[in-house]
Coordinates of C-alpha atoms in Angstrom, one line a residue:
M134 CA 28.5 1.3 -19.5
N135 CA 27.7 3.0 -22.9
E136 CA 24.2 4.8 -23.2
V137 CA 22.8 1.7 -24.3
T138 CA 23.4 -0.6 -21.7
N139 CA 22.3 2.3 -19.3
R140 CA 19.2 2.7 -21.2
E141 CA 18.3 -1.1 -20.5
V142 CA 19.5 -0.8 -17.0
L143 CA 17.1 2.0 -16.2
M144 CA 14.0 -0.2 -18.0
Q145 CA 15.1 -3.2 -16.7
S146 CA 15.3 -1.7 -13.2
K147 CA 11.7 0.0 -13.8
R148 CA 10.6 -4.1 -14.2
R149 CA 11.5 -5.1 -10.9
R150 CA 10.0 -5.9 -7.8
T151 CA 12.0 -7.1 -4.5
F152 CA 10.4 -7.8 -1.4
A153 CA 10.4 -10.0 1.4
I154 CA 7.8 -11.4 3.4
I155 CA 7.5 -11.7 7.2
S156 CA 5.1 -12.9 9.6
H157 CA 4.5 -14.5 12.7
P158 CA 4.7 -18.5 13.2
D159 CA 1.8 -19.8 11.7
A160 CA 0.6 -16.8 10.3
G161 CA 0.2 -18.8 6.3
K162 CA 3.7 -17.3 5.3
T163 CA 5.0 -20.0 3.3
T164 CA 1.0 -21.0 2.1
L165 CA 1.4 -17.9 1.0
T166 CA 4.5 -17.9 -0.4
E167 CA 3.5 -20.8 -2.5
K168 CA 0.4 -19.0 -3.6
L169 CA 2.0 -16.4 -5.2
L170 CA 4.0 -18.5 -6.8
L171 CA 1.1 -20.1 -8.4
Y172 CA -0.6 -16.9 -9.3
A173 CA 2.3 -16.4 -11.2
G174 CA 2.3 -19.1 -13.1
A175 CA 6.0 -20.1 -11.3
V176 CA 4.4 -23.8 -10.4
S177 CA 1.3 -25.5 -11.6
E178 CA 0.3 -26.5 -8.6
A179 CA 0.7 -25.5 -5.1
G180 CA 3.1 -26.9 -3.3
A181 CA 4.5 -28.9 -6.2
V182 CA 7.8 -30.7 -5.0
K183 CA 6.4 -33.7 -4.0
A184 CA 7.5 -36.3 -2.0
R185 CA 7.3 -40.0 -1.7
G186 CA 3.6 -40.2 -0.9
S187 CA 2.2 -37.5 -2.7
R188 CA 3.4 -35.6 0.2
R189 CA 3.2 -31.7 -0.5
R190 CA 6.8 -29.7 0.7
A191 CA 6.7 -25.5 -0.1
T192 CA 8.9 -24.3 -2.7
S193 CA 10.3 -22.0 -0.7
D194 CA 11.3 -24.2 2.8
W195 CA 14.2 -26.1 1.1
M196 CA 15.9 -27.6 4.4
A197 CA 15.6 -30.9 5.8
M198 CA 14.5 -29.2 9.3
E199 CA 12.4 -27.2 7.7
Q200 CA 10.6 -29.6 5.7
E201 CA 10.2 -31.5 8.9
R202 CA 8.6 -28.8 10.9
G203 CA 6.8 -26.9 9.4
I204 CA 8.0 -24.1 9.2
S205 CA 10.5 -21.8 7.7
I206 CA 14.2 -21.4 9.3
T207 CA 16.3 -20.0 6.9
S208 CA 16.1 -17.2 4.5
T209 CA 15.4 -18.4 0.1
A210 CA 15.2 -16.3 -2.6
L211 CA 12.1 -17.1 -5.3
Q212 CA 12.4 -14.8 -8.6
F213 CA 9.0 -14.9 -11.6
T214 CA 7.8 -13.1 -14.1
Y215 CA 4.1 -11.4 -13.6
K216 CA 2.2 -9.2 -16.4
D217 CA 5.8 -8.2 -17.8
H218 CA 7.7 -7.1 -13.9
V219 CA 9.8 -9.5 -12.8
I220 CA 9.2 -10.5 -8.5
N221 CA 12.0 -11.5 -6.6
L222 CA 9.9 -13.0 -3.9
L223 CA 12.6 -13.1 -0.5
D224 CA 11.3 -15.4 1.9
T225 CA 12.0 -15.0 5.8
P226 CA 12.3 -17.0 8.9
G227 CA 9.3 -16.5 10.6
H228 CA 10.3 -17.5 14.0
R229 CA 11.7 -14.7 16.6
D230 CA 15.0 -16.7 17.2
F231 CA 16.1 -16.1 13.4
S232 CA 14.7 -11.9 13.1
E233 CA 18.6 -11.3 12.5
D234 CA 18.1 -13.4 8.9
T235 CA 15.4 -11.6 8.6
Y236 CA 17.4 -8.3 9.0
R237 CA 20.1 -9.1 6.4
V238 CA 17.5 -10.3 4.2
L239 CA 14.9 -6.7 4.9
S240 CA 18.8 -5.1 3.4
A241 CA 18.0 -7.0 0.5
A242 CA 14.3 -6.0 -0.2
D243 CA 12.7 -2.3 -1.4
S244 CA 9.7 -3.1 0.1
A245 CA 7.6 -5.8 2.5
V246 CA 4.3 -7.9 2.5
M247 CA 3.9 -8.2 6.3
V248 CA 1.6 -11.4 6.9
L249 CA -1.0 -11.7 10.2
D250 CA -3.1 -14.4 11.0
T251 CA -6.9 -12.1 12.4
A252 CA -6.9 -15.3 14.8
K253 CA -4.2 -14.0 16.5
G254 CA -3.4 -10.4 15.6
I255 CA 0.4 -9.1 16.5
E256 CA 2.2 -11.8 18.8
A257 CA 4.5 -10.5 21.7
Q258 CA 7.5 -12.7 20.2
T259 CA 7.3 -11.5 16.9
L260 CA 7.0 -8.1 17.4
K261 CA 10.2 -7.7 17.0
L262 CA 10.6 -8.7 13.5
F263 CA 7.8 -6.5 12.9
Q264 CA 10.0 -3.2 14.6
V265 CA 12.9 -4.1 12.2
C266 CA 11.2 -3.6 9.2
R267 CA 9.6 -0.5 10.7
S268 CA 12.6 0.6 11.7
R269 CA 14.5 0.8 8.6
N270 CA 11.4 3.1 7.3
M271 CA 10.7 0.2 4.3
P272 CA 6.9 0.6 2.2
I273 CA 4.7 -2.1 4.1
I274 CA 2.0 -4.1 2.3
T275 CA -0.1 -5.8 5.2
F276 CA -2.4 -8.6 4.3
L277 CA -5.0 -10.8 7.5
N278 CA -4.6 -13.4 6.4
K279 CA -7.0 -17.1 7.4
F280 CA -10.6 -14.8 7.2
D281 CA -11.9 -17.5 6.9
R282 CA -11.2 -18.9 9.5
P283 CA -13.0 -17.4 13.0
G284 CA -10.8 -14.3 14.3
K285 CA -10.4 -10.8 15.4
E286 CA -12.5 -8.4 13.7
P287 CA -10.7 -6.2 11.1
I288 CA -11.3 -3.1 13.0
E289 CA -9.5 -4.7 16.4
L290 CA -6.0 -5.6 13.9
L291 CA -6.6 -2.3 12.9
D292 CA -6.1 -0.9 16.0
E293 CA -2.9 -2.9 17.1
I294 CA -1.1 -2.3 13.3
E295 CA -1.2 1.5 14.4
K296 CA -0.7 1.2 18.4
E297 CA 2.1 -2.2 17.9
I298 CA 4.4 -1.0 15.0
G299 CA 3.3 2.7 14.8
L300 CA 2.0 2.1 11.1
I301 CA -1.3 3.8 10.2
P302 CA -3.3 1.1 8.4
A303 CA -5.5 2.2 5.4
P304 CA -7.4 -0.8 4.2
L305 CA -7.9 -1.3 0.3
T306 CA -10.5 -4.3 0.3
W307 CA -12.3 -4.7 3.4
P308 CA -14.4 -8.0 4.1
V309 CA -18.1 -8.6 3.7
G310 CA -18.8 -11.4 6.2
I311 CA -17.3 -11.9 9.6
P312 CA -14.3 -14.2 10.5
G313 CA -14.8 -17.6 9.7
D314 CA -18.2 -16.9 7.6
F315 CA -16.4 -14.7 4.6
K316 CA -18.2 -13.9 2.0
G317 CA -15.7 -11.3 -0.2
V318 CA -14.4 -8.4 0.2
V319 CA -15.5 -4.8 -1.0
D320 CA -12.5 -2.4 -3.1
R321 CA -12.5 0.3 -1.1
R322 CA -11.0 1.9 -4.7
D323 CA -13.5 1.5 -7.0
G324 CA -16.5 -0.2 -4.7
N325 CA -16.9 -3.7 -5.9
F326 CA -17.1 -6.0 -4.5
I327 CA -15.6 -9.8 -4.8
R328 CA -17.4 -12.9 -4.2
Y329 CA -15.0 -15.4 -2.4
S330 CA -15.4 -19.1 -3.9
R331 CA -13.2 -22.1 -2.3
T332 CA -10.8 -24.5 -4.3
A333 CA -10.1 -27.9 -3.9
R334 CA -7.9 -27.6 -1.4
G335 CA -6.2 -24.4 -2.7
A336 CA -4.0 -26.3 -5.1
T337 CA -5.7 -23.8 -8.2
E338 CA -6.4 -20.2 -8.6
A339 CA -9.4 -19.1 -6.9
K340 CA -12.3 -18.5 -9.2
E341 CA -13.3 -14.1 -8.7
E342 CA -16.9 -12.9 -9.1
I343 CA -17.2 -9.2 -9.3
L344 CA -20.4 -7.4 -8.4
D345 CA -21.3 -3.5 -8.6
P346 CA -22.3 -1.8 -5.6
Q347 CA -26.1 -2.3 -6.0
R348 CA -26.2 -6.3 -6.7
A349 CA -23.8 -7.0 -3.7
S350 CA -26.6 -5.4 -2.0
I351 CA -29.2 -7.7 -3.0
E352 CA -27.4 -10.3 -3.3
E353 CA -25.6 -10.4 -0.2
G354 CA -28.0 -8.1 2.0
K355 CA -27.1 -7.0 5.7
Y356 CA -23.2 -8.4 5.2
F357 CA -22.7 -6.1 2.3
E358 CA -24.2 -3.4 4.1
Q359 CA -22.1 -3.7 7.3
A360 CA -19.3 -3.3 4.8
M361 CA -20.3 -0.6 3.9
E362 CA -21.0 1.2 7.2
E363 CA -17.5 0.5 7.9
C364 CA -16.4 1.5 4.9
D365 CA -17.8 5.1 4.7
L366 CA -16.7 5.1 8.5
L367 CA -13.1 4.5 7.4
N368 CA -13.6 6.8 4.7
G369 CA -14.6 9.2 7.7
T370 CA -11.0 9.1 9.8
G371 CA -8.9 9.1 6.6
A372 CA -7.9 5.4 6.2
N373 CA -6.5 6.6 2.3
Y374 CA -4.2 5.4 1.0
D375 CA -1.8 8.0 0.0
S376 CA 1.1 6.7 -1.7
D377 CA 3.9 9.0 -0.3
L378 CA 2.7 7.9 3.1
F379 CA 3.5 4.4 2.3
L380 CA 6.5 4.8 0.4
S381 CA 8.0 7.1 3.6
G382 CA 7.6 3.6 5.8
I383 CA 4.5 5.7 7.5
Q384 CA 1.7 4.0 6.5
T385 CA 0.7 0.8 5.6
P386 CA -2.0 -0.5 2.7
V387 CA -4.6 -3.8 3.9
F388 CA -5.3 -6.0 1.9
V389 CA -8.2 -9.7 3.7
G390 CA -8.1 -12.3 1.9
S391 CA -7.2 -16.2 2.3
A392 CA -4.0 -18.3 1.4
L393 CA -5.2 -20.9 1.9
T394 CA -7.6 -20.8 0.1
N395 CA -6.6 -18.4 -2.7
F396 CA -8.9 -15.8 -1.9
G397 CA -7.0 -12.1 -2.3
V398 CA -3.6 -13.3 -3.4
R399 CA -4.6 -12.0 -6.9
M400 CA -5.1 -8.8 -5.5
L401 CA -1.7 -9.0 -3.7
L402 CA 0.3 -9.8 -6.1
E403 CA -0.8 -7.1 -7.9
A404 CA -0.6 -4.5 -5.5
V405 CA 3.9 -5.5 -5.0
I406 CA 3.2 -4.5 -8.9
E407 CA 1.6 -1.3 -8.5
L408 CA 2.2 0.2 -5.6
S409 CA 5.4 -0.6 -4.5
P410 CA 8.7 1.3 -5.5
S411 CA 10.8 0.0 -8.2
P412 CA 14.9 -0.1 -7.4
S413 CA 16.8 2.8 -6.7
A414 CA 19.5 4.2 -6.3
R415 CA 21.4 2.8 -3.1
P416 CA 23.6 4.3 -0.4
D417 CA 26.8 3.7 -0.1
Y418 CA 28.7 3.6 3.4
Q419 CA 29.5 7.2 3.2
E420 CA 25.5 7.8 2.3
V421 CA 26.0 8.5 -1.4
P422 CA 23.9 7.0 -3.1
R423 CA 24.8 5.2 -6.1
P424 CA 23.5 6.0 -9.4
L425 CA 21.5 2.9 -11.2
A426 CA 23.2 2.9 -14.9
S427 CA 26.7 2.9 -12.9
P428 CA 28.8 -0.2 -13.4
F429 CA 28.2 -3.4 -12.5
S430 CA 27.9 -3.9 -7.9
G431 CA 26.1 -5.3 -5.4
F432 CA 26.5 -6.5 -1.5
V433 CA 26.3 -10.1 -0.5
F434 CA 24.0 -10.3 2.0
K435 CA 23.2 -14.3 2.9
V436 CA 25.5 -16.7 2.7
Q437 CA 23.9 -21.1 2.5
A438 CA 26.3 -24.1 2.7
N439 CA 24.8 -27.7 1.2
M440 CA 21.3 -26.5 -0.7
D441 CA 22.5 -29.0 -2.6
P442 CA 23.3 -32.0 0.2
S443 CA 24.8 -34.5 -3.1
H444 CA 27.3 -31.1 -4.2
R445 CA 28.1 -29.8 -1.1
D446 CA 27.5 -26.2 -2.7
H447 CA 28.4 -22.8 -1.5
I448 CA 26.1 -20.3 -2.6
A449 CA 26.4 -16.8 -2.4
F450 CA 22.8 -14.4 -2.6
V451 CA 24.5 -11.4 -4.3
R452 CA 21.8 -8.2 -4.0
V453 CA 22.6 -6.2 -7.8
C454 CA 22.5 -2.5 -6.8
S455 CA 24.0 -1.5 -9.9
G456 CA 24.7 -1.7 -13.7
K457 CA 24.6 -4.8 -15.4
F458 CA 25.5 -8.4 -14.4
E459 CA 26.8 -10.7 -17.1
R460 CA 28.7 -14.2 -16.6
G461 CA 32.0 -14.9 -16.5
M462 CA 32.6 -10.3 -15.6
N463 CA 35.8 -9.8 -13.5
L464 CA 34.8 -8.0 -11.1
V465 CA 36.2 -6.5 -7.5
H466 CA 35.8 -8.5 -4.1
Q467 CA 35.8 -5.6 -1.4
P468 CA 36.7 -5.1 1.2
S469 CA 39.6 -7.5 0.0
L470 CA 40.0 -6.0 -4.0
K471 CA 41.3 -8.9 -5.1
P472 CA 39.7 -10.0 -8.2
F473 CA 36.7 -12.8 -8.6
R474 CA 35.8 -14.2 -11.4
T475 CA 31.8 -15.1 -11.8
K476 CA 31.9 -18.4 -14.0
Y477 CA 29.3 -19.6 -11.5
A478 CA 26.6 -17.7 -10.9
A479 CA 23.1 -18.4 -10.6
S480 CA 19.1 -17.7 -10.3
V481 CA 17.4 -19.6 -7.1
F482 CA 14.1 -21.1 -6.9
G483 CA 14.3 -22.7 -3.1
S484 CA 16.5 -25.4 -3.2
E485 CA 16.9 -25.6 -7.7
R486 CA 19.1 -23.4 -10.0
D487 CA 19.9 -22.5 -12.9
T488 CA 22.4 -20.9 -14.7
I489 CA 21.8 -17.4 -15.9
D490 CA 23.8 -15.4 -18.0
E491 CA 22.4 -11.4 -16.9
A492 CA 20.7 -9.8 -14.0
Y493 CA 20.0 -6.2 -13.4
P494 CA 19.3 -4.0 -9.8
G495 CA 16.7 -5.4 -8.1
D496 CA 17.6 -9.4 -8.4
V497 CA 19.7 -12.0 -6.5
I498 CA 22.0 -13.5 -7.8
G499 CA 23.6 -17.3 -6.4
L500 CA 27.2 -17.3 -6.8
V501 CA 28.7 -20.7 -6.8
N502 CA 31.2 -21.7 -4.7
A503 CA 32.0 -18.8 -3.7
S504 CA 33.9 -19.6 -0.2
D505 CA 35.6 -16.5 -0.1
L506 CA 33.2 -14.1 -0.1
Q507 CA 31.3 -13.6 3.7
I508 CA 28.0 -11.9 4.6
G509 CA 28.0 -7.7 3.6
D510 CA 30.7 -8.2 1.5
T511 CA 30.7 -6.0 -1.3
L512 CA 31.4 -6.8 -5.2
F513 CA 32.2 -4.1 -8.4
E514 CA 33.1 -3.9 -11.9
K515 CA 34.3 -0.4 -11.5
D516 CA 34.4 2.8 -10.1
E517 CA 34.8 1.4 -6.7
V518 CA 32.1 1.0 -4.0
K519 CA 31.3 -0.7 -0.7
Y520 CA 28.1 -0.8 0.5
P521 CA 27.1 0.0 4.6
P522 CA 27.7 -3.3 6.8
I523 CA 25.0 -5.5 7.9
A524 CA 25.6 -5.4 11.7
S525 CA 25.2 -8.3 14.0
F526 CA 22.1 -8.6 16.8
A527 CA 23.7 -8.7 20.2
P528 CA 23.5 -12.5 21.3
E529 CA 21.0 -13.6 24.9
L530 CA 22.5 -17.3 24.8
F531 CA 25.5 -18.8 25.2
A532 CA 26.4 -22.8 24.6
K533 CA 30.1 -23.9 24.5
V534 CA 30.5 -26.1 21.9
R535 CA 33.0 -29.3 20.6
A536 CA 33.2 -32.6 18.9
K537 CA 31.5 -35.3 20.8
D538 CA 34.1 -37.3 18.9
T539 CA 37.4 -35.8 19.5
G540 CA 38.6 -37.8 16.7
R541 CA 36.9 -35.4 14.6
Y542 CA 37.9 -32.3 15.6
K543 CA 38.9 -30.6 12.4
Q544 CA 35.7 -31.4 10.6
F545 CA 34.2 -30.1 13.3
K546 CA 36.7 -26.6 13.1
K547 CA 36.8 -26.0 9.7
V548 CA 32.6 -26.9 10.2
I549 CA 31.1 -24.8 12.5
V550 CA 33.2 -21.8 11.7
Q551 CA 31.5 -22.4 8.2
L552 CA 27.8 -22.2 10.0
E553 CA 29.3 -19.1 11.4
R554 CA 30.3 -17.5 7.7
E555 CA 26.5 -18.3 7.1
G556 CA 24.8 -16.5 10.2
T557 CA 23.4 -19.7 11.5
I558 CA 25.0 -18.8 15.1
Q559 CA 28.1 -16.2 16.3
L560 CA 30.9 -18.0 17.4
L561 CA 32.9 -16.2 20.9
Y562 CA 36.9 -16.9 21.6
D563 CA 38.5 -16.9 24.5
L564 CA 41.2 -14.1 24.6
K565 CA 43.7 -16.7 24.9
A566 CA 42.8 -18.2 22.1
E567 CA 42.3 -21.0 24.2
G568 CA 39.7 -23.6 24.8
D569 CA 36.7 -24.4 23.2
P570 CA 34.8 -21.6 21.5
I571 CA 31.1 -20.2 22.5
A572 CA 28.3 -20.7 20.9
A573 CA 26.5 -17.1 21.1
A574 CA 22.9 -16.8 19.1
V575 CA 19.5 -14.4 19.5
G576 CA 17.5 -17.7 20.2
E577 CA 17.0 -21.2 21.8
M578 CA 16.4 -23.1 17.6
Q579 CA 19.3 -21.3 16.6
F580 CA 21.6 -24.0 18.7
E581 CA 18.7 -26.7 17.2
V582 CA 20.1 -26.0 14.1
L583 CA 23.4 -25.6 14.6
A584 CA 22.9 -29.0 15.9
H585 CA 21.3 -30.2 13.4
R586 CA 23.1 -29.5 10.1
M587 CA 26.8 -30.0 11.9
Q588 CA 25.3 -34.1 12.7
A589 CA 22.4 -34.1 9.5
E590 CA 25.2 -32.3 6.8
F591 CA 29.3 -32.9 7.6
G592 CA 28.0 -35.8 10.2
A593 CA 30.3 -33.9 13.1
E594 CA 28.2 -34.4 16.0
I595 CA 28.9 -31.5 19.2
E596 CA 28.0 -31.5 22.4
M597 CA 26.7 -27.9 24.0
T598 CA 27.2 -26.7 27.8
R599 CA 25.2 -23.8 28.7
T600 CA 27.0 -21.1 30.3
P601 CA 25.5 -18.4 33.3
H602 CA 25.3 -15.0 30.7
K603 CA 22.3 -13.6 29.8
L604 CA 23.9 -10.8 27.6
A605 CA 26.5 -9.4 26.2
R606 CA 27.7 -5.5 25.8
V607 CA 30.4 -4.4 22.7
T608 CA 33.7 -3.1 24.6
D609 CA 37.1 -2.6 23.3
I610 CA 40.2 -4.3 24.8
D611 CA 41.3 -1.5 27.1
T612 CA 37.9 -1.6 28.6
A613 CA 38.6 -6.0 28.7
N614 CA 41.4 -5.8 30.6
L615 CA 40.3 -3.8 33.5
L616 CA 36.4 -5.9 33.6
A617 CA 39.6 -8.5 34.2
G618 CA 39.2 -7.6 37.7
V619 CA 36.0 -7.7 37.8
G620 CA 33.3 -10.7 38.6
G621 CA 30.3 -11.6 36.9
N622 CA 31.9 -10.9 33.4
K623 CA 33.9 -12.9 30.6
V624 CA 35.4 -10.8 27.4
M625 CA 35.3 -12.5 24.3
R626 CA 36.5 -12.3 20.8
R627 CA 34.5 -12.3 17.7
N628 CA 36.3 -13.7 14.8
D629 CA 35.6 -10.2 13.4
G630 CA 38.1 -9.2 15.5
T631 CA 34.9 -7.2 17.6
Y632 CA 35.5 -7.5 21.5
L633 CA 32.0 -8.5 23.4
A634 CA 31.5 -8.7 27.1
L635 CA 29.0 -11.1 28.9
F636 CA 27.8 -11.1 31.9
E637 CA 25.4 -13.0 33.8
S638 CA 22.7 -10.7 34.9
P639 CA 21.6 -7.3 34.1
Y640 CA 23.0 -6.6 37.9
W641 CA 26.3 -7.2 37.0
L642 CA 26.1 -4.7 34.1
Q643 CA 24.3 -2.3 35.8
R644 CA 26.8 -2.5 38.8
I645 CA 29.7 -1.6 36.4
Q646 CA 28.1 1.2 34.9
G647 CA 27.3 2.8 37.6
D648 CA 31.2 2.4 38.9
H649 CA 32.6 3.1 35.6
P650 CA 30.5 4.9 33.4
D651 CA 33.5 5.2 31.3
W652 CA 34.2 2.4 30.4
K653 CA 32.8 1.0 27.1
L654 CA 30.0 -1.3 27.1
D655 CA 27.9 -0.3 24.3
T656 CA 24.1 -2.8 23.2
I657 CA 23.6 -3.1 19.9
V658 CA 19.6 -2.6 18.8
A659 CA 18.5 -4.3 15.8
G660 CA 21.9 -4.0 14.0
T661 CA 23.2 -0.1 15.4
T662 CA 25.5 0.1 17.9
Q663 CA 24.3 2.4 21.1
T664 CA 25.6 4.1 24.3

């Protein structure tokens, strides 16, 4: 690239903020996503995609099954502008059954917003999601949501964050009032009080009245005085924001509000811009950082079919890591090293997309009909680069899967492989390539999504029969041959060539490891293989 283009790439990169939103189910993640879009002017009314009977649907929940159940099952990429910044918001599934998809999305984000329900705090079933984020040393901003309803005391929630996740909380706003009788927040940075006001159905921006401490003390009385005493206590314990600790993934700035009624949303959005990092040089698989101004490169973190059912499309989501993307440019696909043409490139907004002509580091581009691309693949223009692969999680549930209508077996085989490439499930095959494949999943809901999509999107109804296996370990062909003579296990192969030994119970695994400590039986934990 020439000097002008280099300068342009660096300037545009500084404008970008690419972050993911993570939470447990029903914490208000999808609602918060909608309200961030509202405040940025990306939608005129929260939940603006309307269905028959004026029933509102979330912009980010585009799949039919998501709209039916009111939960996020897939991840979604949304781009919008706010105050001369370009925001790339990556919405993630809220259920622990889809923690593998969340991990893939986090690989494409530079920071995260963690949403907690003040009534529930950190729940055991989704602690895994937060730990995955924490394991990447990713900067995390915390939003204590639903403070307009009865719930836990904020001090208790701060203790949970520190004890359960290992993050040091640093509140930047602090509630005035109690959960369920919410008056507003104190901004600890300037001491001002921002008064809480409801909006009709939360469909429009909430009005914010800012009062200085003296006036707030007169008008809010004991609630404000109590909040100020708690702020003094926080000051005394050193719970103050430190940019270096935040960017190192050690400390989390905390904001309080209510996404449903829009309170605190603007402050959170501005914190993403002011506190979160812009894109930086991303290390390749040899841990060598690739400068932002290098020729274009990016990696595939998500593949999705049928976002537009009428066109049976196939989109690969690519995080731009370096250089300037221009539609139509010729790229090289890693690992095949074959040329790849980018004629059909789009920016994605929920289920909608617009043709995109250019993109910069931090942006997410959708490459349409890119059926040859898989999760973890790298694309580059010049100066060959390969980014680290995105590892799979260890499956915990297993089921034989076959076509209900044998006459549609060809369709079944084609479609189920496609869904595997999307990361919907993992497929395991007998070493002799005999019989039906085994679908492997991290959680139960993945099987439900598999069955639903096979029938609803492709007309290929399936039957699943659960197997007795409870856990899996990565192995090799030598150990696979040795395991053939031992009970309680079955060795299968993934399409990527990985051998997995499935065990019916921890007893069989522990017995074999005790008798044969030299056999290869490695654990997959949060995307890394450990012996």
